[in-house]
PDB file of C-alpha atoms and ligand atoms in Angstrom:
ATOM      1  CA  MET A   1      21.892 -28.314  16.026  1.00 96.00           C
ATOM      2  CA  GLN A   2      23.219 -26.691  12.825  1.00 98.00           C
ATOM      3  CA  LYS A   3      22.534 -22.926  12.842  1.00 98.00           C
ATOM      4  CA  VAL A   4      20.794 -22.969   9.460  1.00 98.00           C
ATOM      5  CA  LEU A   5      18.327 -25.579  10.746  1.00 98.00           C
ATOM      6  CA  GLU A   6      17.734 -23.572  13.941  1.00 98.00           C
ATOM      7  CA  ASP A   7      17.010 -20.431  11.913  1.00 98.00           C
ATOM      8  CA  TYR A   8      14.729 -22.341   9.524  1.00 99.00           C
ATOM      9  CA  ILE A   9      12.782 -23.934  12.387  1.00 99.00           C
ATOM     10  CA  ARG A  10      12.387 -20.549  14.099  1.00 98.00           C
ATOM     11  CA  MET A  11      10.806 -19.108  10.961  1.00 98.00           C
ATOM     12  CA  CYS A  12       8.337 -22.022  10.693  1.00 98.00           C
ATOM     13  CA  TYR A  13       7.229 -21.512  14.274  1.00 98.00           C
ATOM     14  CA  ASP A  14       7.152 -17.699  14.003  1.00 98.00           C
ATOM     15  CA  GLY A  15       4.660 -18.090  11.149  1.00 98.00           C
ATOM     16  CA  PHE A  16       2.563 -20.430  13.269  1.00 98.00           C
ATOM     17  CA  LEU A  17       2.592 -17.907  16.158  1.00 98.00           C
ATOM     18  CA  GLN A  18       1.279 -15.258  13.747  1.00 98.00           C
ATOM     19  CA  GLY A  19      -1.684 -17.511  12.946  1.00 98.00           C
ATOM     20  CA  TRP A  20      -0.588 -18.029   9.343  1.00 99.00           C
ATOM     21  CA  HIS A  21      -0.343 -21.843   9.461  1.00 98.00           C
ATOM     22  CA  GLU A  22      -3.600 -23.493  10.450  1.00 98.00           C
ATOM     23  CA  ARG A  23      -3.420 -27.280  10.152  1.00 98.00           C
ATOM     24  CA  ASN A  24      -0.870 -28.142   7.397  1.00 98.00           C
ATOM     25  CA  GLY A  25      -1.209 -24.741   5.717  1.00 98.00           C
ATOM     26  CA  GLY A  26       1.897 -23.057   4.350  1.00 98.00           C
ATOM     27  CA  ASN A  27       5.373 -24.247   3.429  1.00 98.00           C
ATOM     28  CA  LEU A  28       8.971 -23.016   3.371  1.00 98.00           C
ATOM     29  CA  THR A  29      12.013 -23.769   1.223  1.00 98.00           C
ATOM     30  CA  TYR A  30      15.564 -22.500   1.630  1.00 99.00           C
ATOM     31  CA  ARG A  31      18.404 -22.834  -0.917  1.00 99.00           C
ATOM     32  CA  MET A  32      21.448 -23.705   1.171  1.00 99.00           C
ATOM     33  CA  LYS A  33      24.898 -22.108   0.974  1.00 98.00           C
ATOM     34  CA  GLU A  34      27.976 -24.302   0.504  1.00 98.00           C
ATOM     35  CA  ASP A  35      29.182 -23.919   4.101  1.00 98.00           C
ATOM     36  CA  GLU A  36      25.706 -24.794   5.400  1.00 98.00           C
ATOM     37  CA  VAL A  37      25.654 -27.945   3.257  1.00 98.00           C
ATOM     38  CA  ALA A  38      29.074 -28.877   4.690  1.00 98.00           C
ATOM     39  CA  ASP A  39      27.776 -28.298   8.250  1.00 98.00           C
ATOM     40  CA  CYS A  40      24.772 -30.537   7.628  1.00 98.00           C
ATOM     41  CA  ALA A  41      26.632 -33.254   5.657  1.00 98.00           C
ATOM     42  CA  PRO A  42      26.963 -35.585   8.705  1.00 98.00           C
ATOM     43  CA  LEU A  43      23.144 -35.763   8.737  1.00 98.00           C
ATOM     44  CA  PHE A  44      22.903 -37.068   5.148  1.00 98.00           C
ATOM     45  CA  THR A  45      22.160 -40.744   5.734  1.00 96.00           C
ATOM     46  CA  GLN A  46      19.280 -41.384   3.305  1.00 94.00           C
ATOM     47  CA  HIS A  47      19.064 -41.481  -0.478  1.00 92.00           C
ATOM     48  CA  ARG A  48      15.342 -41.697  -1.287  1.00 96.00           C
ATOM     49  CA  HIS A  49      14.917 -40.613  -4.903  1.00 98.00           C
ATOM     50  CA  MET A  50      11.871 -38.735  -6.239  1.00 98.00           C
ATOM     51  CA  ASP A  51      10.999 -37.325  -9.665  1.00 98.00           C
ATOM     52  CA  LEU A  52       9.979 -33.708 -10.241  1.00 97.00           C
ATOM     53  CA  PRO A  53       6.956 -32.933 -12.455  1.00 96.00           C
ATOM     54  CA  VAL A  54       9.114 -30.326 -14.224  1.00 96.00           C
ATOM     55  CA  THR A  55      12.800 -30.278 -15.210  1.00 97.00           C
ATOM     56  CA  LEU A  56      14.756 -27.411 -13.680  1.00 98.00           C
ATOM     57  CA  PRO A  57      18.377 -27.484 -14.887  1.00 98.00           C
ATOM     58  CA  ALA A  58      18.966 -24.059 -13.261  1.00 98.00           C
ATOM     59  CA  LEU A  59      18.740 -25.788  -9.865  1.00 98.00           C
ATOM     60  CA  ALA A  60      20.977 -28.784 -10.672  1.00 98.00           C
ATOM     61  CA  GLY A  61      23.079 -29.746  -7.662  1.00 98.00           C
ATOM     62  CA  GLU A  62      21.373 -27.262  -5.308  1.00 98.00           C
ATOM     63  CA  TYR A  63      20.449 -28.295  -1.763  1.00 98.00           C
ATOM     64  CA  PHE A  64      17.166 -27.155  -0.231  1.00 98.00           C
ATOM     65  CA  ILE A  65      15.612 -27.392   3.196  1.00 99.00           C
ATOM     66  CA  THR A  66      11.882 -28.017   2.765  1.00 98.00           C
ATOM     67  CA  THR A  67       8.806 -28.552   4.877  1.00 98.00           C
ATOM     68  CA  GLY A  68       6.955 -31.857   4.488  1.00 98.00           C
ATOM     69  CA  SER A  69       3.704 -32.438   2.632  1.00 98.00           C
ATOM     70  CA  GLY A  70       0.810 -32.705   5.076  1.00 97.00           C
ATOM     71  CA  ARG A  71       3.075 -31.715   7.990  1.00 98.00           C
ATOM     72  CA  TYR A  72       2.151 -28.935  10.404  1.00 98.00           C
ATOM     73  CA  MET A  73       4.355 -25.839  10.961  1.00 98.00           C
ATOM     74  CA  ARG A  74       3.237 -26.037  14.596  1.00 98.00           C
ATOM     75  CA  ASN A  75       5.049 -29.361  14.998  1.00 98.00           C
ATOM     76  CA  VAL A  76       8.331 -28.445  13.297  1.00 98.00           C
ATOM     77  CA  PRO A  77      10.256 -27.519  16.514  1.00 98.00           C
ATOM     78  CA  LEU A  78       9.024 -30.678  18.293  1.00 98.00           C
ATOM     79  CA  ALA A  79      10.286 -33.126  15.637  1.00 98.00           C
ATOM     80  CA  PRO A  80      12.273 -31.440  12.855  1.00 98.00           C
ATOM     81  CA  GLU A  81      13.411 -34.806  11.404  1.00 98.00           C
ATOM     82  CA  LYS A  82       9.761 -35.776  10.756  1.00 98.00           C
ATOM     83  CA  ASN A  83       8.396 -32.439   9.551  1.00 98.00           C
ATOM     84  CA  ILE A  84      11.211 -30.956   7.460  1.00 98.00           C
ATOM     85  CA  GLY A  85      13.999 -32.370   5.318  1.00 98.00           C
ATOM     86  CA  ILE A  86      17.015 -31.636   3.149  1.00 98.00           C
ATOM     87  CA  ILE A  87      16.912 -32.516  -0.556  1.00 98.00           C
ATOM     88  CA  LYS A  88      19.506 -32.308  -3.336  1.00 98.00           C
ATOM     89  CA  ILE A  89      18.373 -31.640  -6.908  1.00 98.00           C
ATOM     90  CA  ASP A  90      19.757 -34.128  -9.477  1.00 98.00           C
ATOM     91  CA  ALA A  91      22.453 -33.126 -11.945  1.00 98.00           C
ATOM     92  CA  ASP A  92      19.844 -33.030 -14.754  1.00 98.00           C
ATOM     93  CA  GLY A  93      17.284 -31.077 -12.676  1.00 98.00           C
ATOM     94  CA  ALA A  94      14.600 -33.721 -13.261  1.00 98.00           C
ATOM     95  CA  GLY A  95      14.384 -35.140  -9.725  1.00 98.00           C
ATOM     96  CA  TYR A  96      15.939 -35.028  -6.277  1.00 98.00           C
ATOM     97  CA  LYS A  97      17.176 -37.128  -3.397  1.00 98.00           C
ATOM     98  CA  ILE A  98      15.946 -36.801   0.168  1.00 98.00           C
ATOM     99  CA  LEU A  99      19.187 -36.775   2.203  1.00 98.00           C
ATOM    100  CA  TRP A 100      17.867 -36.041   5.682  1.00 98.00           C
ATOM    101  CA  GLY A 101      14.542 -35.731   7.546  1.00 98.00           C
ATOM    102  CA  LEU A 102      10.979 -36.237   6.220  1.00 98.00           C
ATOM    103  CA  GLU A 103      10.976 -39.426   8.264  1.00 97.00           C
ATOM    104  CA  ASP A 104       8.155 -41.976   8.226  1.00 95.00           C
ATOM    105  CA  GLY A 105       7.813 -41.740   4.441  1.00 94.00           C
ATOM    106  CA  ALA A 106       7.004 -38.027   4.255  1.00 96.00           C
ATOM    107  CA  LYS A 107       7.444 -36.161   0.987  1.00 97.00           C
ATOM    108  CA  PRO A 108       8.390 -32.507   0.441  1.00 98.00           C
ATOM    109  CA  THR A 109       5.609 -29.913   0.401  1.00 97.00           C
ATOM    110  CA  SER A 110       2.802 -30.294  -2.141  1.00 96.00           C
ATOM    111  CA  GLU A 111       3.828 -26.835  -3.364  1.00 96.00           C
ATOM    112  CA  LEU A 112       7.383 -27.960  -4.229  1.00 97.00           C
ATOM    113  CA  PRO A 113       6.885 -27.151  -7.956  1.00 96.00           C
ATOM    114  CA  SER A 114       5.847 -23.579  -7.081  1.00 95.00           C
ATOM    115  CA  HIS A 115       8.724 -23.225  -4.651  1.00 98.00           C
ATOM    116  CA  LEU A 116      11.390 -24.502  -7.032  1.00 98.00           C
ATOM    117  CA  MET A 117      10.106 -22.555 -10.046  1.00 98.00           C
ATOM    118  CA  ASN A 118       9.933 -19.412  -7.887  1.00 98.00           C
ATOM    119  CA  HIS A 119      13.530 -20.023  -6.807  1.00 98.00           C
ATOM    120  CA  VAL A 120      14.578 -20.138 -10.478  1.00 98.00           C
ATOM    121  CA  SER A 121      12.734 -16.872 -11.267  1.00 98.00           C
ATOM    122  CA  ARG A 122      13.961 -15.006  -8.194  1.00 98.00           C
ATOM    123  CA  MET A 123      17.567 -16.235  -8.572  1.00 98.00           C
ATOM    124  CA  GLU A 124      17.497 -14.654 -12.034  1.00 98.00           C
ATOM    125  CA  ALA A 125      15.710 -11.487 -10.871  1.00 98.00           C
ATOM    126  CA  THR A 126      18.099 -10.898  -7.942  1.00 98.00           C
ATOM    127  CA  GLY A 127      21.417 -12.053  -9.395  1.00 98.00           C
ATOM    128  CA  GLY A 128      21.418 -15.093  -7.111  1.00 98.00           C
ATOM    129  CA  ARG A 129      20.606 -13.218  -3.845  1.00 98.00           C
ATOM    130  CA  CYS A 130      17.242 -14.922  -3.308  1.00 98.00           C
ATOM    131  CA  ARG A 131      17.425 -18.067  -1.158  1.00 99.00           C
ATOM    132  CA  VAL A 132      14.051 -18.224   0.588  1.00 99.00           C
ATOM    133  CA  VAL A 133      10.563 -18.961  -0.766  1.00 98.00           C
ATOM    134  CA  TYR A 134       7.756 -18.903   1.798  1.00 98.00           C
ATOM    135  CA  HIS A 135       4.069 -19.675   1.440  1.00 98.00           C
ATOM    136  CA  ALA A 136       1.629 -18.717   4.218  1.00 98.00           C
ATOM    137  CA  HIS A 137      -2.102 -18.223   4.818  1.00 98.00           C
ATOM    138  CA  PRO A 138      -2.351 -14.842   6.606  1.00 99.00           C
ATOM    139  CA  ALA A 139      -5.977 -13.831   7.156  1.00 99.00           C
ATOM    140  CA  ASN A 140      -5.888 -10.145   6.220  1.00 99.00           C
ATOM    141  CA  ILE A 141      -4.105 -10.317   2.863  1.00 99.00           C
ATOM    142  CA  THR A 142      -6.341 -13.248   1.945  1.00 99.00           C
ATOM    143  CA  ALA A 143      -9.450 -11.294   2.981  1.00 99.00           C
ATOM    144  CA  LEU A 144      -8.240  -8.299   0.963  1.00 98.00           C
ATOM    145  CA  SER A 145      -8.081 -10.488  -2.157  1.00 99.00           C
ATOM    146  CA  TYR A 146     -11.916 -10.749  -1.995  1.00 98.00           C
ATOM    147  CA  THR A 147     -12.285  -6.954  -2.180  1.00 98.00           C
ATOM    148  CA  ILE A 148     -10.378  -6.208  -5.428  1.00 98.00           C
ATOM    149  CA  GLU A 149      -9.925  -7.444  -8.987  1.00 98.00           C
ATOM    150  CA  PRO A 150      -6.788  -9.623  -9.287  1.00 98.00           C
ATOM    151  CA  ASP A 151      -4.618  -6.752 -10.489  1.00 98.00           C
ATOM    152  CA  ALA A 152      -1.096  -6.002  -9.201  1.00 98.00           C
ATOM    153  CA  ARG A 153      -1.427  -2.242  -9.664  1.00 98.00           C
ATOM    154  CA  THR A 154      -4.612  -2.053  -7.578  1.00 98.00           C
ATOM    155  CA  LEU A 155      -3.179  -4.300  -4.864  1.00 99.00           C
ATOM    156  CA  SER A 156       0.202  -2.561  -4.699  1.00 99.00           C
ATOM    157  CA  ARG A 157      -1.337   0.899  -4.435  1.00 99.00           C
ATOM    158  CA  ILE A 158      -3.629  -0.221  -1.599  1.00 99.00           C
ATOM    159  CA  LEU A 159      -0.698  -1.719   0.301  1.00 99.00           C
ATOM    160  CA  TRP A 160       1.663   1.234  -0.278  1.00 99.00           C
ATOM    161  CA  GLN A 161      -1.087   3.591   0.957  1.00 98.00           C
ATOM    162  CA  SER A 162      -1.822   1.515   4.049  1.00 98.00           C
ATOM    163  CA  GLU A 163       1.483   1.869   5.917  1.00 98.00           C
ATOM    164  CA  THR A 164       4.177   4.447   5.190  1.00 98.00           C
ATOM    165  CA  GLU A 165       7.120   2.029   5.020  1.00 97.00           C
ATOM    166  CA  CYS A 166       5.526  -0.369   2.530  1.00 98.00           C
ATOM    167  CA  ALA A 167       6.828   1.471  -0.539  1.00 98.00           C
ATOM    168  CA  VAL A 168      10.335   1.218   0.921  1.00 98.00           C
ATOM    169  CA  VAL A 169      10.026  -2.494   1.760  1.00 98.00           C
ATOM    170  CA  PHE A 170       8.512  -3.525  -1.592  1.00 98.00           C
ATOM    171  CA  PRO A 171       8.970  -0.679  -4.118  1.00 98.00           C
ATOM    172  CA  GLU A 172       8.362  -3.131  -7.019  1.00 98.00           C
ATOM    173  CA  GLY A 173       4.857  -3.799  -5.683  1.00 98.00           C
ATOM    174  CA  VAL A 174       3.122  -7.120  -5.007  1.00 99.00           C
ATOM    175  CA  GLY A 175       1.705  -9.422  -7.688  1.00 99.00           C
ATOM    176  CA  ILE A 176      -1.599 -11.263  -7.516  1.00 99.00           C
ATOM    177  CA  LEU A 177      -2.726 -14.477  -9.179  1.00 98.00           C
ATOM    178  CA  ASP A 178      -6.423 -15.160  -9.645  1.00 98.00           C
ATOM    179  CA  TRP A 179      -7.812 -18.345  -8.091  1.00 98.00           C
ATOM    180  CA  MET A 180      -6.244 -21.565  -9.343  1.00 98.00           C
ATOM    181  CA  ILE A 181      -6.008 -25.117  -8.041  1.00 97.00           C
ATOM    182  CA  PRO A 182      -3.053 -25.235  -5.624  1.00 97.00           C
ATOM    183  CA  GLY A 183      -0.367 -27.879  -5.453  1.00 95.00           C
ATOM    184  CA  GLY A 184       0.348 -28.393  -9.142  1.00 92.00           C
ATOM    185  CA  THR A 185       2.530 -27.379 -12.036  1.00 96.00           C
ATOM    186  CA  ASP A 186       0.043 -24.926 -13.608  1.00 97.00           C
ATOM    187  CA  ILE A 187      -0.116 -22.629 -10.568  1.00 97.00           C
ATOM    188  CA  ALA A 188       3.681 -22.983 -10.241  1.00 97.00           C
ATOM    189  CA  ILE A 189       4.213 -21.744 -13.812  1.00 98.00           C
ATOM    190  CA  GLU A 190       1.867 -18.761 -13.385  1.00 98.00           C
ATOM    191  CA  THR A 191       3.349 -17.793 -10.006  1.00 98.00           C
ATOM    192  CA  SER A 192       6.915 -18.080 -11.241  1.00 98.00           C
ATOM    193  CA  LYS A 193       6.080 -15.647 -14.079  1.00 98.00           C
ATOM    194  CA  LEU A 194       4.813 -13.061 -11.568  1.00 98.00           C
ATOM    195  CA  VAL A 195       7.762 -13.364  -9.175  1.00 98.00           C
ATOM    196  CA  LYS A 196      10.042 -12.249 -12.000  1.00 98.00           C
ATOM    197  CA  ASP A 197       8.601  -8.767 -11.336  1.00 98.00           C
ATOM    198  CA  TYR A 198       7.528  -8.910  -7.690  1.00 98.00           C
ATOM    199  CA  PRO A 199       9.167 -10.276  -4.517  1.00 98.00           C
ATOM    200  CA  ALA A 200       5.756 -11.454  -3.299  1.00 98.00           C
ATOM    201  CA  VAL A 201       2.636 -12.771  -4.991  1.00 98.00           C
ATOM    202  CA  VAL A 202      -0.828 -13.114  -3.454  1.00 99.00           C
ATOM    203  CA  TRP A 203      -2.837 -16.188  -4.362  1.00 98.00           C
ATOM    204  CA  ALA A 204      -6.435 -14.911  -4.438  1.00 98.00           C
ATOM    205  CA  PHE A 205      -8.691 -16.495  -1.767  1.00 98.00           C
ATOM    206  CA  HIS A 206      -5.729 -18.591  -0.529  1.00 98.00           C
ATOM    207  CA  GLY A 207      -2.625 -16.821   0.810  1.00 98.00           C
ATOM    208  CA  ILE A 208       0.730 -15.435  -0.236  1.00 98.00           C
ATOM    209  CA  PHE A 209       4.178 -16.375  -1.550  1.00 98.00           C
ATOM    210  CA  GLY A 210       7.077 -14.230  -0.297  1.00 98.00           C
ATOM    211  CA  THR A 211      10.736 -14.443  -1.327  1.00 98.00           C
ATOM    212  CA  GLY A 212      13.994 -13.014  -0.044  1.00 98.00           C
ATOM    213  CA  ALA A 213      17.725 -13.339   0.522  1.00 98.00           C
ATOM    214  CA  ASP A 214      17.367 -14.678   4.068  1.00 98.00           C
ATOM    215  CA  PHE A 215      14.756 -15.677   6.640  1.00 98.00           C
ATOM    216  CA  ASP A 216      14.509 -12.206   8.235  1.00 98.00           C
ATOM    217  CA  GLU A 217      13.999 -10.427   4.921  1.00 98.00           C
ATOM    218  CA  THR A 218      11.383 -12.926   3.735  1.00 99.00           C
ATOM    219  CA  PHE A 219       9.443 -13.144   6.993  1.00 99.00           C
ATOM    220  CA  GLY A 220       9.651  -9.348   7.312  1.00 98.00           C
ATOM    221  CA  LEU A 221       8.240  -8.890   3.802  1.00 99.00           C
ATOM    222  CA  VAL A 222       5.219 -11.123   4.423  1.00 99.00           C
ATOM    223  CA  HIS A 223       4.729  -9.571   7.878  1.00 99.00           C
ATOM    224  CA  THR A 224       4.763  -6.050   6.382  1.00 99.00           C
ATOM    225  CA  ILE A 225       2.289  -6.965   3.622  1.00 99.00           C
ATOM    226  CA  GLU A 226      -0.042  -8.678   6.095  1.00 99.00           C
ATOM    227  CA  LYS A 227       0.098  -5.713   8.499  1.00 98.00           C
ATOM    228  CA  ALA A 228      -0.692  -3.272   5.691  1.00 99.00           C
ATOM    229  CA  ALA A 229      -3.633  -5.449   4.626  1.00 99.00           C
ATOM    230  CA  GLU A 230      -4.910  -5.434   8.210  1.00 99.00           C
ATOM    231  CA  ILE A 231      -4.644  -1.647   8.439  1.00 98.00           C
ATOM    232  CA  TYR A 232      -6.419  -1.267   5.074  1.00 98.00           C
ATOM    233  CA  LEU A 233      -9.311  -3.480   6.091  1.00 98.00           C
ATOM    234  CA  LYS A 234      -9.668  -1.690   9.442  1.00 98.00           C
ATOM    235  CA  ALA A 235      -9.534   1.723   7.789  1.00 98.00           C
ATOM    236  CA  LYS A 236     -11.951   0.621   5.064  1.00 98.00           C
ATOM    237  CA  GLY A 237     -14.380  -0.660   7.701  1.00 98.00           C
ATOM    238  CA  ALA A 238     -14.175   2.622   9.603  1.00 98.00           C
ATOM    239  CA  GLY A 239     -14.367   4.687   6.385  1.00 98.00           C
ATOM    240  CA  ILE A 240     -11.321   6.038   4.524  1.00 98.00           C
ATOM    241  CA  VAL A 241     -11.419   9.831   4.108  1.00 98.00           C
ATOM    242  CA  ARG A 242      -7.817  10.373   2.922  1.00 98.00           C
ATOM    243  CA  THR A 243      -4.686   8.407   2.117  1.00 98.00           C
ATOM    244  CA  ILE A 244      -0.986   8.680   1.203  1.00 98.00           C
ATOM    245  CA  SER A 245      -0.748  10.534  -2.125  1.00 98.00           C
ATOM    246  CA  ASP A 246       1.325   9.501  -5.150  1.00 98.00           C
ATOM    247  CA  GLU A 247       3.398  12.651  -4.594  1.00 98.00           C
ATOM    248  CA  GLN A 248       4.156  11.480  -1.040  1.00 98.00           C
ATOM    249  CA  LEU A 249       5.058   7.979  -2.332  1.00 98.00           C
ATOM    250  CA  ARG A 250       7.578   9.566  -4.743  1.00 98.00           C
ATOM    251  CA  ILE A 251       9.062  11.748  -1.970  1.00 98.00           C
ATOM    252  CA  LEU A 252       9.333   8.663   0.250  1.00 98.00           C
ATOM    253  CA  ALA A 253      11.072   6.593  -2.438  1.00 98.00           C
ATOM    254  CA  ASP A 254      13.550   9.434  -3.059  1.00 98.00           C
ATOM    255  CA  ALA A 255      14.249   9.890   0.656  1.00 98.00           C
ATOM    256  CA  PHE A 256      14.989   6.171   1.105  1.00 98.00           C
ATOM    257  CA  GLY A 257      16.826   5.761  -2.209  1.00 98.00           C
ATOM    258  CA  VAL A 258      14.504   3.094  -3.645  1.00 98.00           C
ATOM    259  CA  LYS A 259      13.131   2.880  -7.180  1.00 98.00           C
ATOM    260  CA  ILE A 260       9.358   2.793  -6.851  1.00 98.00           C
ATOM    261  CA  ASN A 261       7.444   1.074  -9.675  1.00 98.00           C
ATOM    262  CA  GLU A 262       6.326   4.158 -11.648  1.00 98.00           C
ATOM    263  CA  ARG A 263       3.810   2.102 -13.668  1.00 98.00           C
ATOM    264  CA  PHE A 264       1.724   1.895 -10.506  1.00 98.00           C
ATOM    265  CA  LEU A 265       1.698   5.649  -9.804  1.00 98.00           C
ATOM    266  CA  ASP A 266      -0.603   8.215 -11.425  1.00 96.00           C
TER     267      ASP A 266
HETATM  268  O1  LIG B   1      -1.146 -27.334   2.687  1.00 71.17           O
HETATM  269  O2  LIG B   1      -0.619 -24.397   1.952  1.00 71.17           O
HETATM  270  O3  LIG B   1      -1.127 -24.545  -0.635  1.00 71.17           O
HETATM  271  C1  LIG B   1      -0.100 -26.645   2.209  1.00 71.17           C
HETATM  272  C2  LIG B   1      -0.593 -25.481   1.449  1.00 71.17           C
HETATM  273  C3  LIG B   1      -1.019 -25.725   0.062  1.00 71.17           C
HETATM  274 ZN1  LIG B   2      -1.556 -22.853   0.823  1.00 71.17          ZN
END
């Protein structure tokens, strides 16, 4: 199998093993590189056309690997051709063709608008580095969203204080969107505004969107955020008597050569 598909499938199943993908929860999209498209070209035997609910000229001609709507991450390694697929965005950015996979009439993930609009925002924010958008339902970060107001400064400070390396992994912080109906264009627009500033955005009472240049970076980001949330909730349950200070966060950022978001420090 093509290496890019192997790596993609591994990430789907890794998320399942973490317990982040109950039932059909979560979805993953990857913007393919030219050589990966060439590797996969022999697979492109279908031309099912679909319209997008939004027009995204910035993605014209791009190829994406996507999970299927209603499909389970748990089943991706067993039958990739049924559970994931490759799509190509039309030249006008208003629709796409399914070129491979998503067999038996499957469609791309219900969160495709959020994924594609996040790709546009993160491509701009990272000078084209970002290729991965990942949505998962990890229990701890979702639980944490019940304990705070939906405010990025509050959330980011909690996470930075809950594991020393967090400020190095996501010095910009993490955004948070208050509860909205998932699966549509409205939540996609609001999320794509937040990912201009943050590599990850929590959906309150739902889960998280993480982005990155490759599968390792993206999975690692969500894993780090989820671990920090777990530590916070454990520490909060036991009773927090002290935490990492803002002075220590600044020293840490200096030592690792990252630019910590000063707006979130006192
Ligand atoms: O079912 O996670 O947000 C897929 C989802 C929708
Ligand atoms: Zn979801």
